[in-house]
Coordinates of C-alpha atoms and ligand atoms in Angstrom, one line a residue:
M1 CA 31.7 2.4 -15.8
P2 CA 29.9 3.9 -18.8
E3 CA 26.2 4.6 -18.3
N4 CA 24.1 1.7 -19.5
T5 CA 21.9 3.2 -22.2
L6 CA 19.7 0.1 -22.3
R7 CA 18.0 0.5 -19.0
V8 CA 14.5 -0.3 -17.8
D9 CA 13.8 1.0 -14.3
F10 CA 11.7 -1.0 -11.9
N11 CA 10.0 2.3 -10.8
R12 CA 10.2 5.8 -12.1
P13 CA 8.3 8.6 -10.4
A14 CA 7.3 11.2 -12.9
P15 CA 4.8 14.0 -13.3
V16 CA 2.0 13.0 -15.7
G17 CA -0.2 16.1 -15.7
S18 CA -0.2 19.6 -14.1
E19 CA 1.9 18.7 -11.0
L20 CA 4.7 21.3 -11.6
E21 CA 2.2 24.1 -12.4
Y22 CA 0.3 23.3 -9.2
V23 CA 3.4 23.3 -7.1
T24 CA 4.3 26.8 -8.5
Q25 CA 0.7 27.9 -7.7
A26 CA 1.0 26.6 -4.2
I27 CA 4.2 28.5 -3.6
Q28 CA 3.0 31.7 -5.2
G29 CA -0.3 31.4 -3.2
G30 CA 1.7 31.7 0.0
H31 CA 0.1 28.9 1.9
L32 CA 2.9 26.4 2.3
S33 CA 2.0 24.7 5.5
G34 CA -0.7 22.0 5.8
D35 CA -4.4 22.0 5.1
G36 CA -4.1 24.7 2.3
P37 CA -6.2 24.9 -0.9
F38 CA -4.5 21.9 -2.6
T39 CA -4.8 19.7 0.5
K40 CA -8.6 20.5 0.4
K41 CA -8.8 19.6 -3.3
C42 CA -7.1 16.2 -2.6
H43 CA -9.5 15.6 0.3
A44 CA -12.5 16.3 -1.9
I45 CA -11.3 14.2 -4.8
L46 CA -10.7 11.2 -2.5
E47 CA -13.9 11.7 -0.5
Q48 CA -16.0 12.0 -3.6
G49 CA -14.1 9.4 -5.6
L50 CA -14.3 6.7 -2.9
G51 CA -17.5 7.7 -1.0
V52 CA -15.5 8.1 2.2
K53 CA -16.9 10.2 5.1
K54 CA -13.6 12.0 5.7
V55 CA -10.1 11.9 4.3
L56 CA -7.1 13.5 5.9
L57 CA -3.8 13.7 4.0
T58 CA -0.8 12.7 6.2
T59 CA 2.9 12.9 5.8
S60 CA 3.0 9.1 5.0
C61 CA 1.1 5.9 5.1
T62 CA 3.3 5.0 8.1
H63 CA 1.9 8.1 9.9
A64 CA -1.7 7.3 9.0
L65 CA -1.1 3.8 10.5
E66 CA 0.4 5.5 13.6
M67 CA -2.7 7.7 13.9
M68 CA -4.9 4.5 13.6
A69 CA -3.1 2.9 16.6
I70 CA -3.6 6.1 18.7
L71 CA -7.3 6.3 17.6
L72 CA -7.9 2.7 18.6
H73 CA -6.3 3.4 22.1
I74 CA -3.8 0.6 21.6
Q75 CA -2.1 -0.1 24.9
P76 CA 0.9 -2.3 26.0
G77 CA -0.3 -5.9 26.1
D78 CA -2.9 -5.5 23.4
E79 CA -2.5 -7.9 20.5
V80 CA -2.9 -6.8 16.8
I81 CA -3.2 -9.3 14.0
I82 CA -1.1 -8.4 10.9
P83 CA -0.2 -10.4 7.8
D84 CA 3.3 -11.8 7.9
F85 CA 3.9 -10.6 4.3
T86 CA 3.8 -6.8 4.5
F87 CA 5.9 -3.7 4.9
V88 CA 7.3 -3.1 8.4
S89 CA 5.2 0.1 8.9
T90 CA 2.0 -2.0 9.1
V91 CA 3.3 -3.6 12.3
N92 CA 5.6 -0.8 13.6
A93 CA 2.8 1.6 14.0
F94 CA 1.1 -0.7 16.6
V95 CA 4.3 -1.8 18.3
L96 CA 5.1 1.8 18.9
R97 CA 2.1 2.0 21.2
G98 CA 3.1 -1.2 23.0
A99 CA 1.1 -3.8 21.1
T100 CA 2.2 -7.3 20.6
P101 CA 2.1 -8.3 16.9
V102 CA 0.5 -11.6 16.0
F103 CA 1.4 -12.6 12.5
V104 CA -1.0 -14.4 10.3
D105 CA 0.2 -16.3 7.2
V106 CA -1.0 -15.4 3.7
R107 CA -3.0 -17.2 1.1
P108 CA -0.9 -19.0 -1.6
D109 CA -3.0 -17.5 -4.4
T110 CA -3.5 -13.7 -3.7
L111 CA -0.8 -13.5 -1.0
N112 CA -3.3 -11.7 1.2
L113 CA -4.0 -12.4 4.8
D114 CA -5.4 -16.0 5.0
E115 CA -8.8 -15.5 6.5
S116 CA -9.1 -19.2 7.3
K117 CA -6.3 -18.9 9.8
L118 CA -7.6 -15.8 11.4
E119 CA -10.0 -17.0 14.0
A120 CA -7.6 -19.3 15.7
L121 CA -5.3 -16.3 16.5
I122 CA -7.9 -14.2 18.2
T123 CA -7.6 -14.0 22.0
P124 CA -9.3 -11.8 24.6
K125 CA -6.3 -9.4 24.2
T126 CA -6.9 -8.9 20.4
K127 CA -7.7 -5.3 19.6
A128 CA -7.4 -5.1 15.9
I129 CA -6.9 -6.9 12.6
V130 CA -5.0 -5.1 9.8
P131 CA -5.7 -6.5 6.4
V132 CA -3.2 -5.4 3.6
H133 CA -4.6 -5.6 0.1
Y134 CA -1.4 -7.0 -1.5
A135 CA -0.7 -5.7 -5.0
G136 CA -4.1 -3.9 -4.8
V137 CA -6.1 -7.1 -4.8
G138 CA -8.8 -7.2 -2.2
C139 CA -8.6 -9.4 0.9
E140 CA -11.7 -11.6 1.7
M141 CA -13.4 -8.7 3.5
D142 CA -16.7 -10.5 4.1
T143 CA -15.1 -13.3 6.1
I144 CA -12.6 -11.0 7.9
L145 CA -15.4 -8.6 9.0
E146 CA -17.7 -11.3 10.0
I147 CA -15.0 -12.9 12.3
A148 CA -13.9 -9.5 13.6
N149 CA -17.5 -8.4 14.4
R150 CA -18.3 -11.6 16.2
H151 CA -15.3 -11.1 18.5
G152 CA -15.7 -7.3 18.9
V153 CA -12.3 -6.6 17.2
A154 CA -11.7 -3.6 15.1
V155 CA -10.7 -3.9 11.4
V156 CA -8.4 -1.2 10.0
E157 CA -7.0 -1.5 6.4
D158 CA -3.5 -0.8 5.2
N159 CA -4.6 0.1 1.7
A160 CA -1.2 1.4 0.6
H161 CA -1.4 -0.7 -2.7
G162 CA -5.1 -0.6 -3.2
L163 CA -6.4 2.9 -4.0
F164 CA -9.3 2.7 -6.4
G165 CA -9.4 -1.2 -6.3
K166 CA -12.7 -2.9 -5.3
Y167 CA -13.9 -5.9 -3.4
K168 CA -17.4 -7.0 -4.5
G169 CA -18.1 -3.6 -6.1
K170 CA -17.0 -1.5 -3.0
F171 CA -13.8 0.5 -2.9
L172 CA -10.9 -0.9 -0.8
G173 CA -10.2 1.4 2.1
T174 CA -14.0 1.7 2.8
F175 CA -14.4 -1.6 4.7
G176 CA -12.5 -0.9 8.0
A177 CA -13.3 1.7 10.6
L178 CA -10.2 3.4 9.3
A179 CA -7.8 2.9 6.3
S180 CA -4.4 4.2 5.2
Q181 CA -3.2 5.2 1.8
S182 CA 0.4 5.8 0.7
F183 CA 1.6 8.4 -1.8
H184 CA 5.3 7.3 -1.6
E185 CA 7.0 7.5 -4.9
T186 CA 6.7 3.7 -5.4
K187 CA 2.9 3.8 -5.3
N188 CA 0.4 4.4 -8.2
F189 CA -0.1 8.1 -7.1
S190 CA 2.7 9.9 -5.5
S191 CA 3.9 13.1 -3.8
G192 CA 7.3 11.7 -3.2
E193 CA 6.4 11.0 0.5
G194 CA 2.8 11.2 1.6
G195 CA -0.2 9.3 2.7
A196 CA -3.8 9.6 3.9
L197 CA -6.1 8.4 6.6
L198 CA -9.6 7.4 5.5
I199 CA -12.2 7.7 8.2
N200 CA -15.2 5.5 7.7
T201 CA -16.6 5.7 11.2
E202 CA -17.7 9.2 12.2
D203 CA -16.7 8.6 15.9
Y204 CA -13.1 8.9 15.0
L205 CA -13.2 12.1 13.1
E206 CA -12.8 14.8 15.8
R207 CA -10.0 13.0 17.6
A208 CA -8.2 12.2 14.2
E209 CA -8.1 16.0 13.5
I210 CA -6.7 16.6 17.0
I211 CA -4.0 13.9 16.8
R212 CA -2.9 15.2 13.3
E213 CA -2.6 18.8 14.7
K214 CA -0.2 18.2 17.6
G215 CA -2.9 17.2 20.0
T216 CA -4.7 20.6 19.7
N217 CA -8.2 21.5 18.5
R218 CA -6.7 23.8 15.9
S219 CA -9.0 22.4 13.1
R220 CA -12.1 23.3 15.1
F221 CA -10.6 26.7 15.8
F222 CA -10.2 27.4 12.0
R223 CA -13.8 26.3 11.4
G224 CA -14.9 28.9 14.1
Q225 CA -16.2 26.1 16.4
V226 CA -14.0 27.2 19.3
D227 CA -12.6 30.7 20.0
K228 CA -9.1 29.6 20.9
Y229 CA -7.1 26.5 20.3
T230 CA -5.3 24.5 23.0
W231 CA -3.8 21.2 23.9
V232 CA -6.6 18.7 24.3
D233 CA -5.1 15.2 23.7
F234 CA -1.9 13.7 22.6
G235 CA -0.8 14.0 19.0
S236 CA 1.9 14.8 16.6
S237 CA 2.5 16.7 13.4
Y238 CA 1.0 14.5 10.7
L239 CA -0.1 17.0 8.0
P240 CA 1.9 17.5 4.8
S241 CA 2.9 20.8 3.3
D242 CA 0.4 22.1 0.7
I243 CA 3.3 22.0 -1.8
L244 CA 3.3 18.3 -1.6
A245 CA -0.5 18.2 -1.8
A246 CA -0.3 20.3 -5.0
Y247 CA 1.9 17.7 -6.6
L248 CA -0.4 15.0 -5.4
Y249 CA -3.5 16.8 -6.8
G250 CA -1.8 16.9 -10.2
Q251 CA -1.5 13.1 -10.0
L252 CA -5.0 12.4 -8.6
E253 CA -6.5 14.5 -11.3
Q254 CA -5.0 12.1 -13.8
R255 CA -6.3 9.0 -12.0
E256 CA -8.2 7.6 -15.0
R257 CA -5.2 8.0 -17.3
I258 CA -2.8 6.5 -14.7
Q259 CA -5.0 3.6 -13.9
S260 CA -5.8 2.8 -17.5
H261 CA -2.1 2.9 -18.4
R262 CA -1.3 0.5 -15.5
K263 CA -4.2 -1.8 -16.5
S264 CA -2.9 -2.0 -20.0
L265 CA 0.7 -2.8 -18.8
W266 CA -0.6 -5.4 -16.4
Q267 CA -2.7 -7.1 -19.0
T268 CA 0.1 -7.1 -21.5
Y269 CA 2.5 -8.8 -19.0
D270 CA -0.2 -11.3 -18.1
M271 CA -1.1 -12.3 -21.7
A272 CA 2.5 -12.4 -22.9
L273 CA 3.7 -14.6 -20.0
K274 CA 0.8 -17.0 -19.5
D275 CA 2.1 -19.9 -21.6
W276 CA 5.6 -19.4 -20.6
A277 CA 4.6 -19.4 -16.9
Q278 CA 2.6 -22.6 -17.2
K279 CA 5.4 -24.4 -19.1
N280 CA 8.0 -23.4 -16.5
G281 CA 6.2 -23.7 -13.2
V282 CA 6.0 -20.0 -12.7
Q283 CA 2.9 -18.6 -10.8
L284 CA 1.3 -15.5 -12.0
P285 CA -0.9 -13.2 -9.9
T286 CA -4.4 -14.4 -9.0
I287 CA -7.2 -11.9 -9.3
P288 CA -10.4 -13.3 -7.8
E289 CA -13.5 -12.6 -10.0
H290 CA -15.3 -10.7 -7.3
T291 CA -12.4 -8.2 -7.0
E292 CA -11.3 -5.3 -9.2
Q293 CA -7.6 -4.8 -8.6
A294 CA -5.8 -1.5 -8.3
Y295 CA -3.0 -2.4 -10.8
H296 CA -0.3 -1.7 -8.3
M297 CA 2.3 -4.3 -9.4
Y298 CA 3.0 -7.2 -11.6
Y299 CA 4.8 -10.1 -9.9
L300 CA 6.0 -13.6 -10.7
L301 CA 6.6 -16.5 -8.3
L302 CA 9.6 -18.4 -9.6
P303 CA 9.9 -22.1 -8.7
T304 CA 12.8 -21.7 -6.3
L305 CA 14.9 -19.0 -4.5
D306 CA 17.9 -20.0 -6.6
L307 CA 16.0 -19.5 -9.9
R308 CA 14.5 -16.2 -8.5
Q309 CA 18.0 -14.9 -7.8
K310 CA 19.3 -16.0 -11.2
F311 CA 16.3 -14.4 -12.9
I312 CA 16.9 -11.0 -11.2
M313 CA 20.7 -11.1 -12.1
Y314 CA 19.9 -12.3 -15.7
L315 CA 17.5 -9.3 -16.2
R316 CA 20.0 -6.9 -14.6
E317 CA 22.7 -7.9 -17.1
R318 CA 20.2 -6.8 -19.8
G319 CA 19.7 -3.5 -18.1
I320 CA 16.3 -4.5 -16.7
Y321 CA 15.6 -3.8 -13.0
S322 CA 13.3 -6.2 -11.2
V323 CA 13.1 -6.6 -7.4
F324 CA 12.0 -9.0 -4.7
H325 CA 9.7 -7.9 -2.0
Y326 CA 8.9 -8.3 1.7
L327 CA 10.9 -10.7 3.9
P328 CA 8.7 -12.6 6.4
L329 CA 8.1 -10.3 9.4
H330 CA 8.2 -13.1 11.9
L331 CA 11.8 -14.0 10.9
S332 CA 13.1 -10.4 11.1
D333 CA 15.2 -9.5 14.2
M334 CA 12.2 -7.8 15.7
G335 CA 9.8 -10.6 14.7
Q336 CA 12.1 -13.1 16.4
A337 CA 12.2 -11.0 19.5
Y338 CA 8.4 -11.4 19.6
G339 CA 8.8 -15.2 19.4
G340 CA 8.7 -15.7 15.6
K341 CA 10.4 -18.9 14.4
P342 CA 10.9 -20.8 11.1
G343 CA 7.8 -22.7 10.1
D344 CA 5.3 -20.3 11.7
C345 CA 4.1 -18.9 8.4
P346 CA 5.1 -21.4 5.7
V347 CA 3.4 -19.7 2.8
T348 CA 5.1 -16.3 3.5
E349 CA 8.4 -18.1 4.0
R350 CA 8.1 -19.7 0.5
V351 CA 6.6 -16.8 -1.5
S352 CA 9.1 -14.3 -0.1
D353 CA 11.8 -16.4 -1.6
Q354 CA 10.1 -16.9 -5.0
L355 CA 8.6 -13.5 -5.7
V356 CA 10.0 -11.0 -8.2
R357 CA 8.3 -7.7 -9.3
L358 CA 8.7 -6.6 -12.9
P359 CA 9.2 -3.0 -14.1
F360 CA 5.9 -1.3 -13.6
H361 CA 5.3 2.4 -13.4
N362 CA 3.3 5.3 -14.9
V363 CA 5.7 6.2 -17.7
L364 CA 6.8 2.7 -18.7
T365 CA 6.6 2.6 -22.5
S366 CA 5.3 -0.3 -24.6
A367 CA 8.7 -0.6 -26.2
D368 CA 10.5 -1.0 -22.9
Q369 CA 7.8 -3.4 -21.7
E370 CA 8.3 -5.4 -24.9
M371 CA 12.0 -5.6 -24.2
V372 CA 11.3 -6.9 -20.6
I373 CA 8.9 -9.6 -22.0
E374 CA 11.4 -10.7 -24.7
A375 CA 14.1 -11.1 -22.1
I376 CA 11.9 -13.1 -19.8
L377 CA 10.8 -15.4 -22.5
E378 CA 14.5 -16.2 -23.2
F379 CA 15.4 -16.8 -19.6
P380 CA 17.3 -20.2 -19.4
F381 CA 15.6 -22.2 -16.7
K382 CA 18.1 -25.1 -17.0
Ligands
LIG1 C1 4.4 1.6 1.0 C2 3.8 0.9 2.1 C3 3.6 1.4 3.4 C4 4.4 2.7 3.8 O1 4.0 3.8 3.1 P1 4.8 5.2 3.4 O2 3.9 6.1 2.7 O3 6.1 5.0 2.8 O4 4.9 5.3 4.9 C5 2.9 0.7 4.3 N1 2.3 -0.4 4.0 C6 2.4 -1.0 2.8 C7 1.7 -2.3 2.6 C8 3.2 -0.4 1.8 O5 3.3 -0.9 0.6

């Protein structure tokens, strides 16, 4: 088949600044393993930018979540409350340590964990609540933290979508004791694969460094705090190569440009589709006034699964790639093995069928976006 020249990708990872130059510098500098000069620059930019006590780059957000589960001493039999509408890593990290996942349904407006359903799910076995700021829009953190504190349950955030977003003026990822970031190629800032653990509670700092360094006190050794390093706890290898950190630094350095481009794309979709959506029963994203979103994605909720599938096919025939998103975790094979059944999380079951994500990335041009909008406005609903 001939290459379709008219093609708008859903996502396209691309360098936007000095990424390639920094990768070359990292290689020429000769420090290719973890915690080199570029890793330190990324730590500094994130710690200063967010006002976080300590940031540790990790090999992925999945691995940052695994570190959280180890840091929280999650044991077999513990329960962890997780939104039903999220990526599998949010739950896997805790299940790996033997936790039983408890899925909470999401709000029909923001698609975030429904805080009104949270308290009923807490039991004496509950160890943690893991809010996910879907699409980079803040969860209702005041209510979630109030409930968690009252029950003595930890809150740790999966902030894969939410870097630089805010809830009531405070950065997402700074509410929980710990938070994770993703630098996977589908996220706002990328190193291909990558992530970070944000540490907001000092108590976790020393052990986090140990877990990330194969269960050794190697970080303390390099700071001259101990005269040899040894095996002190369990751990794994969760630190990325400095080559990847170099690429990521190039992206983070351009954070204002990246975020303002994404903001402009988001607002263009929103303005262009408002009347069309209202006329055709399509739901657009809800951004509560007390939140500043991270502009991670633009999604639509079509009236039915059938229309959603037709919509994706219709755009694809025009060379435009749109995609659906998470399937309800409680209905996956694993979720059913933990007792999930249809009807448990009705909002997730519905929105999972209706949701479609539009092309949205750092090098999407206005011309391409215009083409996407024109095609959408001509979609035959009947
Ligand atoms: C992307 C994503 C992850 C996983 O990130 P990786 O860096 O690929 O491990 C976890 N949670 C959510 C909500 C995500 O969107």
